Short mmCIF file of C-alpha atoms in Angstrom, two decimals:
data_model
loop_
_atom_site.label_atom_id
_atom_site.label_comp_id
_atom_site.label_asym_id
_atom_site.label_seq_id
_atom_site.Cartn_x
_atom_site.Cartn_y
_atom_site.Cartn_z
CA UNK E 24 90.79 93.00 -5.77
CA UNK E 25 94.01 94.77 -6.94
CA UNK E 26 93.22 98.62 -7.76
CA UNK E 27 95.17 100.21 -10.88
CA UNK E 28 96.20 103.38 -10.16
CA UNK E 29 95.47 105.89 -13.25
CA UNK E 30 98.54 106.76 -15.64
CA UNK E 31 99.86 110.00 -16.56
CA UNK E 32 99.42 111.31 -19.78
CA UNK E 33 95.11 111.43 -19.65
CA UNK E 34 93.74 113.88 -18.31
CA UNK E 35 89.60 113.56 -17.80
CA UNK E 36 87.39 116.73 -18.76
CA UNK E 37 83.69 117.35 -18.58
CA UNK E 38 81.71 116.29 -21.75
CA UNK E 39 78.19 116.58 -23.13
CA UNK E 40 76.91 113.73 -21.03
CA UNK E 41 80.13 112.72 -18.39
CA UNK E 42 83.50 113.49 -18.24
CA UNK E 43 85.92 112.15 -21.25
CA UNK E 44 89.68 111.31 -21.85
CA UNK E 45 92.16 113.31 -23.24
CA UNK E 46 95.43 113.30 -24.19
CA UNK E 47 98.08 115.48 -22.37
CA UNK E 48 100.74 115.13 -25.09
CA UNK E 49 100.64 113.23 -28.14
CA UNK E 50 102.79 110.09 -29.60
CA UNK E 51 105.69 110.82 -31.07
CA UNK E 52 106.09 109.38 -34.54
CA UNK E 53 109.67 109.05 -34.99
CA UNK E 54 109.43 106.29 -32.04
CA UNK E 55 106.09 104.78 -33.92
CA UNK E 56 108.52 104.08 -36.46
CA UNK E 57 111.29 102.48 -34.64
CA UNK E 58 109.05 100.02 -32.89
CA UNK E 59 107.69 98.89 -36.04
CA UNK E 60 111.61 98.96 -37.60
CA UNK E 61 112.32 96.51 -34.35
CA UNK E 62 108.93 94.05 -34.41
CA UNK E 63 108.68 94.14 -38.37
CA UNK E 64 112.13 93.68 -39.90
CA UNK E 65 114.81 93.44 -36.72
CA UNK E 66 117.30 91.50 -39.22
CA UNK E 67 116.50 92.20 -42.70
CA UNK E 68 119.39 93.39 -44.75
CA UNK E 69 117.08 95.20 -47.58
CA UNK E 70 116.70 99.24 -47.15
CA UNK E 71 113.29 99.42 -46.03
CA UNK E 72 111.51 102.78 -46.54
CA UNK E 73 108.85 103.04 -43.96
CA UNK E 74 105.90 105.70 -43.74
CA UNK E 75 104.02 106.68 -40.89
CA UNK E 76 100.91 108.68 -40.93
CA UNK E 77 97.49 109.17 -38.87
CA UNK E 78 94.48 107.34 -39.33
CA UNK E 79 91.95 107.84 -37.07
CA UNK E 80 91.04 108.73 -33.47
CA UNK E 81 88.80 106.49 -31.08
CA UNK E 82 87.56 107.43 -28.01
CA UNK E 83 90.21 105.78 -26.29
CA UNK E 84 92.62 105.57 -28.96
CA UNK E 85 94.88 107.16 -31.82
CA UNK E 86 95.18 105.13 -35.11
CA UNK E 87 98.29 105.06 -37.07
CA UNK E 88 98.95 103.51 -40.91
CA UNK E 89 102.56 101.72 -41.42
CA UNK E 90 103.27 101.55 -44.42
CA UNK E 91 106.21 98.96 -45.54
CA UNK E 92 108.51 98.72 -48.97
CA UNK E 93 111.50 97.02 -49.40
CA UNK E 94 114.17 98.10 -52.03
CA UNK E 95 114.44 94.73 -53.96
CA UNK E 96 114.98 94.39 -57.90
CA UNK E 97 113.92 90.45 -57.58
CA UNK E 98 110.78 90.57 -55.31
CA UNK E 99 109.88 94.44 -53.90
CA UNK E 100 107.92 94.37 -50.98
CA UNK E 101 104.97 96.56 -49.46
CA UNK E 102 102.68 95.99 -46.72
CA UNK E 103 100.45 98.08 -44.57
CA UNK E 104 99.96 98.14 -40.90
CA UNK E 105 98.23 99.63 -38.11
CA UNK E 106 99.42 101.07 -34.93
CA UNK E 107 97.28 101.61 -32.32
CA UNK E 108 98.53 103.06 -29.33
CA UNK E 109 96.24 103.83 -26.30
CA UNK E 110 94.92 106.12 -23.12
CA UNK E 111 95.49 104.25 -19.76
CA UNK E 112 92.47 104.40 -19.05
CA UNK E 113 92.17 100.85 -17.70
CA UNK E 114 95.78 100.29 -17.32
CA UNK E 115 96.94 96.62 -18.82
CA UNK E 116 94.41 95.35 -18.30
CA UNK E 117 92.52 96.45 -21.77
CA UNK E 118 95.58 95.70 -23.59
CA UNK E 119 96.14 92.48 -22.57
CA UNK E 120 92.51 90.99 -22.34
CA UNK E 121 92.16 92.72 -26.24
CA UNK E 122 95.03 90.79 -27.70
CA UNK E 123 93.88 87.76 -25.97
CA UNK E 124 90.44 87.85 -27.35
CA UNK E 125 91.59 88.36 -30.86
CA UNK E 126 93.88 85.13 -30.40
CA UNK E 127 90.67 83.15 -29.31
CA UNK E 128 88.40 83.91 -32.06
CA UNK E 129 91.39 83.64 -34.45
CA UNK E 130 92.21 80.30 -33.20
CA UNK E 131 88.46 79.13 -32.40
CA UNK E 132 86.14 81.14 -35.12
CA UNK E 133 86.61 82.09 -38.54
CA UNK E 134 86.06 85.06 -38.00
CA UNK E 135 88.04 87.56 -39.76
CA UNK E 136 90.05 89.41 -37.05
CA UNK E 137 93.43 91.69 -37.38
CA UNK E 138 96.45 89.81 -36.11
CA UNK E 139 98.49 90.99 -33.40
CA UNK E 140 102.28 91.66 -34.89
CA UNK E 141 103.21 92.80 -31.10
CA UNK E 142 101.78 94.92 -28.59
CA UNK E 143 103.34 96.47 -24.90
CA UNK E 144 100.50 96.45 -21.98
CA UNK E 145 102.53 98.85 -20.19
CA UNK E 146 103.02 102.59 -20.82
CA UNK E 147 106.58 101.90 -19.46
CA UNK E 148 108.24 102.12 -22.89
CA UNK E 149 110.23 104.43 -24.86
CA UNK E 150 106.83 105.97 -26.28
CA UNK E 151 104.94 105.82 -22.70
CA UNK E 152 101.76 104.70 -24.12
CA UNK E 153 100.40 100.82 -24.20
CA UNK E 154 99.98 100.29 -27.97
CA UNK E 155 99.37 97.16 -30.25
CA UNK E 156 100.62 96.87 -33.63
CA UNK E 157 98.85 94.64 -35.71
CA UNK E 158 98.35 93.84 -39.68
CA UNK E 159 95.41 96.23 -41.51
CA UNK E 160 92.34 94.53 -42.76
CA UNK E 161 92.02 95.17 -46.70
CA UNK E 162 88.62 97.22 -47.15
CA UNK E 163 87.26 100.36 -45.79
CA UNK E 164 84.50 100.99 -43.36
CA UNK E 165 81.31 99.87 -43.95
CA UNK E 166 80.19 103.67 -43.36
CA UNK E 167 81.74 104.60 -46.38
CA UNK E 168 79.57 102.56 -48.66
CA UNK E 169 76.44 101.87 -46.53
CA UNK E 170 74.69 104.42 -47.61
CA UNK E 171 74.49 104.12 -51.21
CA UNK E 172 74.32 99.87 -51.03
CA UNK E 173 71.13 98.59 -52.07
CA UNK E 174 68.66 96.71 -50.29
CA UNK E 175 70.22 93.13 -51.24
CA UNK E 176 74.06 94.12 -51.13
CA UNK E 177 72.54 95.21 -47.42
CA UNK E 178 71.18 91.77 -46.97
CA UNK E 179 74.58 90.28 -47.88
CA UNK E 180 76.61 92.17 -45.58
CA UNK E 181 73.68 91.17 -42.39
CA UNK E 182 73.96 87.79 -43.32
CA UNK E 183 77.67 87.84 -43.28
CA UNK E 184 77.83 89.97 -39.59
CA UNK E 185 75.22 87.36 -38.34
CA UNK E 186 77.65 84.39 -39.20
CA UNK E 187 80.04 86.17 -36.92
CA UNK E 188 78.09 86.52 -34.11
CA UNK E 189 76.37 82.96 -34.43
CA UNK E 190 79.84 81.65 -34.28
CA UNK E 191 80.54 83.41 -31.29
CA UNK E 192 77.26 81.93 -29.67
CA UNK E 193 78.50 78.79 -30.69
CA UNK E 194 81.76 78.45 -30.32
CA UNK E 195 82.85 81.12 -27.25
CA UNK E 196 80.77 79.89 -25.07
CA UNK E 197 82.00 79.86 -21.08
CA UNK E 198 80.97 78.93 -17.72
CA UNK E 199 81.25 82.73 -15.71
CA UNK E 200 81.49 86.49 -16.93
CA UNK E 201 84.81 88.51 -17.32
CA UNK E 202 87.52 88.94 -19.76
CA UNK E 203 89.66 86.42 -21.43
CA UNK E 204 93.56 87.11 -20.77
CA UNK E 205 95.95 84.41 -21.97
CA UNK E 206 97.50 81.70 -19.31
CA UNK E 207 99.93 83.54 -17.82
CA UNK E 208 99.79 86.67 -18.20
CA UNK E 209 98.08 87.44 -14.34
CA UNK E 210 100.58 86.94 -11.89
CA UNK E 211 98.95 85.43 -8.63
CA UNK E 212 101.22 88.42 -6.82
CA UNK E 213 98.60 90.82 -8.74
CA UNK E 214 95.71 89.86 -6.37
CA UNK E 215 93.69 88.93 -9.50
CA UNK E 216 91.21 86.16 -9.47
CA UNK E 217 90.80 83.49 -12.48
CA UNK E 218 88.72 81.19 -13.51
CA UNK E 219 89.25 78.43 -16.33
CA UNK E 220 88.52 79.05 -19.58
CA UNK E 221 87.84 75.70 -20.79
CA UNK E 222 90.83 76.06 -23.12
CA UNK E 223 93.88 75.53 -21.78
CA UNK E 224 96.05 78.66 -23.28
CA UNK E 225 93.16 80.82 -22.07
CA UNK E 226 91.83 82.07 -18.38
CA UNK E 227 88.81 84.33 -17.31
CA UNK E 228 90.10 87.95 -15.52
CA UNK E 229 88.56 90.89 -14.22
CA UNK E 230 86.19 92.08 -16.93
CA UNK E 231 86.89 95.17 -18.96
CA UNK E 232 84.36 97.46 -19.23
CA UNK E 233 83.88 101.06 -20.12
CA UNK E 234 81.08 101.27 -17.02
CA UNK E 235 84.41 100.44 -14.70
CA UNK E 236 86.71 103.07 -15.50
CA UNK E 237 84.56 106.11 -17.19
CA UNK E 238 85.04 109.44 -16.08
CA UNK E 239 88.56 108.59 -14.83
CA UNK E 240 87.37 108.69 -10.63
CA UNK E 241 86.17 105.12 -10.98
CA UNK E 242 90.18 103.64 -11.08
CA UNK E 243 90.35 105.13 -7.71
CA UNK E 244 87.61 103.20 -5.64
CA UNK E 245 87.26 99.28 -4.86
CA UNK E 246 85.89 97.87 -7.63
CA UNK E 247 84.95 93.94 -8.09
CA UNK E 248 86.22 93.47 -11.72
CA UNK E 249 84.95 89.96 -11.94
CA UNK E 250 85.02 87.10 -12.82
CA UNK E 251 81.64 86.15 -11.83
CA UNK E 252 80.01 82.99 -11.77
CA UNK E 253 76.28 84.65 -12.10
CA UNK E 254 74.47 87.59 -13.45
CA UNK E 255 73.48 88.83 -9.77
CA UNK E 256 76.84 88.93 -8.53
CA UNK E 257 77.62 91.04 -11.74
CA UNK E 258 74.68 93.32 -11.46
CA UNK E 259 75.85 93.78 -8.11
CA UNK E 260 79.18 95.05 -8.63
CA UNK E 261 78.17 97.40 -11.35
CA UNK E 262 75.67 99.25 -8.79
CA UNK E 263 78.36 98.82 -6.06
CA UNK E 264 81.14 100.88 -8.33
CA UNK E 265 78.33 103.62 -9.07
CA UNK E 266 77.92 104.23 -5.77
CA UNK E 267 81.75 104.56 -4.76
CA UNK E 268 82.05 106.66 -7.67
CA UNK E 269 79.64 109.10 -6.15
CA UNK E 270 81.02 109.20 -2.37
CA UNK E 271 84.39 109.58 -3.88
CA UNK E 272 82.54 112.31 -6.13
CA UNK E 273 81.12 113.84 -3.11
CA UNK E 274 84.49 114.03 -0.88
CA UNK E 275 85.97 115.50 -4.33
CA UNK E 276 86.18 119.57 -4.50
CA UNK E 277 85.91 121.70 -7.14
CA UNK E 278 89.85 122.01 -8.02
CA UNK E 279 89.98 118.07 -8.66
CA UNK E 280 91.04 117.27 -12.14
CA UNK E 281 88.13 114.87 -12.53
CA UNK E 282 85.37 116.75 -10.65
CA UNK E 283 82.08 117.16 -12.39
CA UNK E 284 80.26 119.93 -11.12
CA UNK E 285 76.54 119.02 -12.59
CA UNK E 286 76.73 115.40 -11.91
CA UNK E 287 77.82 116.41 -7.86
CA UNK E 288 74.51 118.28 -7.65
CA UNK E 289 72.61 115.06 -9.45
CA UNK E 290 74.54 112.59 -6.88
CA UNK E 291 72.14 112.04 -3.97
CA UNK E 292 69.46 111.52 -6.28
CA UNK E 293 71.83 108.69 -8.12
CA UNK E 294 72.77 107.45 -4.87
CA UNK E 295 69.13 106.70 -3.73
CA UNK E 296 68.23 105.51 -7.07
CA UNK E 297 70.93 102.85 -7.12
CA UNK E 298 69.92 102.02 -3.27
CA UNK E 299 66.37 101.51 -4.94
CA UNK E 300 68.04 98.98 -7.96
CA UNK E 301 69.73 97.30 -5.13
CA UNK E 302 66.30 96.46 -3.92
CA UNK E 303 65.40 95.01 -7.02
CA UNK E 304 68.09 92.38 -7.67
CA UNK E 305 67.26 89.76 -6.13
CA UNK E 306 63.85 89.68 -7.60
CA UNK E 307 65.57 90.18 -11.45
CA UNK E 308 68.63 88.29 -10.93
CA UNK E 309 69.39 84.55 -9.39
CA UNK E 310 72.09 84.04 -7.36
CA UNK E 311 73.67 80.69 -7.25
CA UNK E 312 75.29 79.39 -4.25
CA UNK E 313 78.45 77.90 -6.41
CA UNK E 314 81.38 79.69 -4.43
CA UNK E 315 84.25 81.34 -6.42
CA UNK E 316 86.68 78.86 -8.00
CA UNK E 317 84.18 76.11 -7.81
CA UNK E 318 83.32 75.03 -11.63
CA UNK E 319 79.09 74.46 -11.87
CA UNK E 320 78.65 71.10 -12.52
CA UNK E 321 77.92 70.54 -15.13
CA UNK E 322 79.50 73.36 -17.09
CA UNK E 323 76.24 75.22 -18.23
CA UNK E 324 78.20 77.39 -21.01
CA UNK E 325 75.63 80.00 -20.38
CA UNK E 326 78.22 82.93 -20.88
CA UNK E 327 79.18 84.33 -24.17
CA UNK E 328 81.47 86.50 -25.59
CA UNK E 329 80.36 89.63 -27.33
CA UNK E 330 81.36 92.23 -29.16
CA UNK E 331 79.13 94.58 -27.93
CA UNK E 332 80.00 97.73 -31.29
CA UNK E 333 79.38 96.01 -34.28
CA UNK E 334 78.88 99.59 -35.67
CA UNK E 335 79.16 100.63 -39.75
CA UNK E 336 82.85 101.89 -38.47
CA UNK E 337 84.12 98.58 -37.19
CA UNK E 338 82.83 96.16 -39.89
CA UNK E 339 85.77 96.45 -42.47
CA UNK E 340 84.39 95.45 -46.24
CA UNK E 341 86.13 95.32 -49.94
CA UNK E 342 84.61 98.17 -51.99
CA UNK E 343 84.54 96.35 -55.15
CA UNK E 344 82.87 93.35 -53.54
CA UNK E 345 80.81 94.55 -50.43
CA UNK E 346 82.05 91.60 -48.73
CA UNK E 347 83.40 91.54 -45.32
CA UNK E 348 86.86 91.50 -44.73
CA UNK E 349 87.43 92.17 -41.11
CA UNK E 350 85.78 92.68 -37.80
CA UNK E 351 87.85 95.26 -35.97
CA UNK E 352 87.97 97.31 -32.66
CA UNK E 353 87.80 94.44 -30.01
CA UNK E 354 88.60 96.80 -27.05
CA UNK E 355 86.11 96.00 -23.97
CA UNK E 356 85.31 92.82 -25.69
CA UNK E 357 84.61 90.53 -22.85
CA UNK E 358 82.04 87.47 -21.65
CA UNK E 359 78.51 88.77 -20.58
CA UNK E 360 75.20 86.51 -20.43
CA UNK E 361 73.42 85.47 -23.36
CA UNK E 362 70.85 87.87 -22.56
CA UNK E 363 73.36 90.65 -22.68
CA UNK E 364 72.96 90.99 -26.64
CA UNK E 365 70.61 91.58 -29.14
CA UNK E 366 71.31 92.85 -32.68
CA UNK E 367 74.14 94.71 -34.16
CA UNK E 368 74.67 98.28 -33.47
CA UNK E 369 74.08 98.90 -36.58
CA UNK E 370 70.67 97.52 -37.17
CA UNK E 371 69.49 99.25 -34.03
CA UNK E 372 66.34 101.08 -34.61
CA UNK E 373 62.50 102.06 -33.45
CA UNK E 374 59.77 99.33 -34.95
CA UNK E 375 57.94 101.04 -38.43
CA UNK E 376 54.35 100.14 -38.67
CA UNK E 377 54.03 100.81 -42.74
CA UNK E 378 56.69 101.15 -45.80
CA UNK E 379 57.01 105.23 -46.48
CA UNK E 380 56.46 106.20 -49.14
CA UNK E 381 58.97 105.78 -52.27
CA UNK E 382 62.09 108.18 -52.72
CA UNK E 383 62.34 110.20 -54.89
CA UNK E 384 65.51 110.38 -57.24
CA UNK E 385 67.86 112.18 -55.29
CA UNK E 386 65.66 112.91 -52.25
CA UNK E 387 66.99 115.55 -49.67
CA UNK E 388 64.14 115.28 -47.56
CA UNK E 389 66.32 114.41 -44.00
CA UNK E 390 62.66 113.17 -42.22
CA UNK E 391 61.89 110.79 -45.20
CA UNK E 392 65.58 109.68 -45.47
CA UNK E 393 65.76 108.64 -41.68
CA UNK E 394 62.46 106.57 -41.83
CA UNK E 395 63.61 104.68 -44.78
CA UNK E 396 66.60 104.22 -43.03
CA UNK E 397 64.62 102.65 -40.02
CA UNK E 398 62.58 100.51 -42.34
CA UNK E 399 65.54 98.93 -43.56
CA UNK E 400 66.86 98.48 -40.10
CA UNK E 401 63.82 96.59 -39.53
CA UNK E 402 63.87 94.39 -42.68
CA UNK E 403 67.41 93.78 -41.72
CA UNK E 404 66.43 92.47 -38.58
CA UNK E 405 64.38 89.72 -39.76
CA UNK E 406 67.13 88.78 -42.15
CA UNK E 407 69.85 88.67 -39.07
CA UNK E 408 67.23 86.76 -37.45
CA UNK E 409 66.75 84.35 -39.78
CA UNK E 410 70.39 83.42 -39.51
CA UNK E 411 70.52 82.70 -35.87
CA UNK E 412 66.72 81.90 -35.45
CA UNK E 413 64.89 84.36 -34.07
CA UNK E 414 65.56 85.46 -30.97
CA UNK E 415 63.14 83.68 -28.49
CA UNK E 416 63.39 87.07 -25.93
CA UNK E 417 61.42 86.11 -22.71
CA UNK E 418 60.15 89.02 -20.68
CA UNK E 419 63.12 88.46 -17.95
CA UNK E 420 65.84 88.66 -20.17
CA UNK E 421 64.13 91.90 -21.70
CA UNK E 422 64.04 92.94 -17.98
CA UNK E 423 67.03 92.07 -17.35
CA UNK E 424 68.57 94.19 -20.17
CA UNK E 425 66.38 97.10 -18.41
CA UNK E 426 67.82 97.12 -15.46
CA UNK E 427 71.03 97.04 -16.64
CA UNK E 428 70.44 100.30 -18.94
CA UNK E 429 69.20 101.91 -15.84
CA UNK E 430 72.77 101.61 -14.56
CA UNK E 431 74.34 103.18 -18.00
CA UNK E 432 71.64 106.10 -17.68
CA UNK E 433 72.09 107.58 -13.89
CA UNK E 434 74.43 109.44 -14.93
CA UNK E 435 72.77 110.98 -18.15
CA UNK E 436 69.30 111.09 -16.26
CA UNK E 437 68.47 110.07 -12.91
CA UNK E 438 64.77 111.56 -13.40
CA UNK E 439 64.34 108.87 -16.00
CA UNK E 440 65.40 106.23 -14.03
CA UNK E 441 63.54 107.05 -10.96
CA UNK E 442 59.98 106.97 -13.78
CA UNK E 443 61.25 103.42 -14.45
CA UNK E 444 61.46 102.50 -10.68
CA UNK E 445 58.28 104.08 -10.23
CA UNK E 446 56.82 102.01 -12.67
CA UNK E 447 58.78 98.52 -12.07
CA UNK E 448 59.50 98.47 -8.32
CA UNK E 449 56.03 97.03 -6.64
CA UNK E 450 55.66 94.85 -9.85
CA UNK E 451 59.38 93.08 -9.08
CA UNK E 452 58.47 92.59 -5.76
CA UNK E 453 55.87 89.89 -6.78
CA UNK E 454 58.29 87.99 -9.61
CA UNK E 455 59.61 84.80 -8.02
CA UNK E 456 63.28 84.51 -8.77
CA UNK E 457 64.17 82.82 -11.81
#
């Protein structure tokens, strides 16, 4: 499996909870603008006045608004754009799966997605950044209005959200987990595995995935990117890239760029626990014995794609209307088991026994405010529900989604995951495999 050596331009520092990206120098607008000149209008003889200016930041990403007039007395012209350009911190590879994903579901769904105008996967361009350009969604955040929406308009919008994801369910369905990438665009010289993606414009690549490349160390060690044709195999991996990441942590010294001084004194302990998930696997997750490039016959279509932050930032909704307009930020999009997803991020919350009780006019009361705002959650729920059916969660795939938030939390808190060993390991033992 082909490594990609990490990019210039990002440098990794310690955060809150592991370390984080950051930029070393910033993009330079006055290029911004003549790539857009070049992809928008690279012939057009009208004087075109175009504006750049800063939208927004992502964890990965800087966001940039384009705006567009032309100087013309029969028909004047303005449109608005956005220009996203991006830390290497999974070098092409995010790119190119991203723009390929929002082809498929605007091709295959109706799903309201940004289109791509043009994009470079490379940072080997005159601005030395991978960046997309693609047209803006008309609305705003659904953040900005959420909290003042009643209870219905808030129905609405969860009704709408589900649609999206039920077409998803139905209609991006595949036969093994990764990332979809357009035909094509993996060389065979790149050491890359594919798989067919039942369409023929379309293959399945190395899956993109924040769990792959965080803390910046993790684009240094072997890592099996996928695809895979089972759950087990991509368990597997996951645990096997944790544990590289801590031997290369270990062999690291204190002057590395990327060293982590707290999480080094944590890594036996996350070491052993992984050996200890290891153990568990095979007991959680089947493993076929299709070999790699083989298709299962038949085609179970038991892999989905998912977008995995359908937050209040990234559904995009008219003001006026409340109706949604866009589903953006498909970074890290990729194809993960049916029982990899549950409910929007933004319906997330604990179970409420009983209503609280009613809100005053213009109630400050933070406490009261939040458990409302669970309640809701929870009524939302059922409504989501009822748009897909409700979800018929065994108590594997709840396991299932255990184990694999075990992996996400070693690094936050191995104590906490060695409680849920403690508590899970002699019980696995006895499951049959499934």
């Amino acid at each position: 499996m082909l490594n990609t050596p990490q990019q210039p331009r990002v440098r990794w520092k310690p955060g809150v909870f592991c370390s984080i990206p950051t930029w070393t120098e910033n993009p330079q607008i006055p290029i911004i603008e003549s790539i857009c000149r070049r992809h928008l209008y690279p012939k057009t003889p009208l004087p075109i006045s175009l504006t750049i200016t800063y939208l927004a930041e992502g964890a990965f990403n800087k966001l940039y608004t384009v705006s567009v007039s032309t100087d013309s007395s029969d028909s004047p012209e303005l449109k608005v754009y956005v220009f996203r350009v991006s830390l290497p911190v999974e070098p092409f590879y995010k790119t190119t799966s991203e723009v390929a994903t929002l082809a498929y579901i605007r091709c295959y769904t109706m799903i309201p997605v940004p289109e791509v105008i043009a994009y470079s996967a490379t940072a080997e361009n005159e601005l030395g950044f991978e960046w997309i350009l693609m047209e803006k969604v008309h609305g705003v955040p659904l953040r900005e209005v959420w909290p003042r929406m009643a209870i219905r308009a808030k129905e609405e919008i969860t009704k709408e959200v589900a649609s999206c994801v039920l077409q998803m369910r139905a209609s991006c369905r595949f036969d093994a987990i990764g990332s979809l990438y357009c035909r094509g665009a993996l060389k065979e010289e790149e050491g890359v595995d594919v798989l067919d993606a039942r369409h023929e414009a379309y293959v399945i690549g190395p899956l993109v995935t924040a769990f792959f490349f965080v803390g910046g160390r993790r684009l240094k060690v072997r890592r099996d990117r996928g695809p895979y044709l089972n759950d087990h195999d991509y368990m597997l991996a996951l645990t096997q890239v944790e544990l590289e990441d801590m031997k290369l942590l270990q062999e690291s010294t204190e002057d590395a760029a990327d060293y982590d001084k707290d999480l080094a004194e944590d890594a036996p302990d996350i070491v052993h626990a992984t050996h200890k998930l290891q153990d568990l696997l095979p007991s959680i997750f089947c493993r076929p014995s299709t070999p790699l490039g083989a298709s299962p016959d038949p085609p179970k279509g038991e892999f989905v794609l998912y977008h995995h932050d359908l937050s209040l930032s990234n559904v995009i909704v008219d003001p006026a209307t409340c109706k949604v307009t866009g589903i953006v930020d498909w970074e890290c999009v990729g194809i993960v088991p049916t029982w990899g997803g549950t409910y929007p991020q933004f319906l997330v919350g604990p179970e409420v026994d009983e209503e609280p009780e009613a809100l005053a006019d213009g109630e400050t009361d933070k406490c009261l405010l939040k458990m409302w705002d669970d309640w809701d959650k929870m009524q939302l729920r059922k409504v989501f529900d009822g748009v897909l059916g409700q979800c018929r969660d065994s108590g594997m795939q709840k396991l299932k989604r255990e184990f694999r938030m075990q992996l996400y939390t070693l690094g936050f808190s191995v104590r906490f995951v060695e409680r849920w060993l403690r508590a899970h390991l002699d019980d696995c033992r006895l499951l049959a495999p499934n």
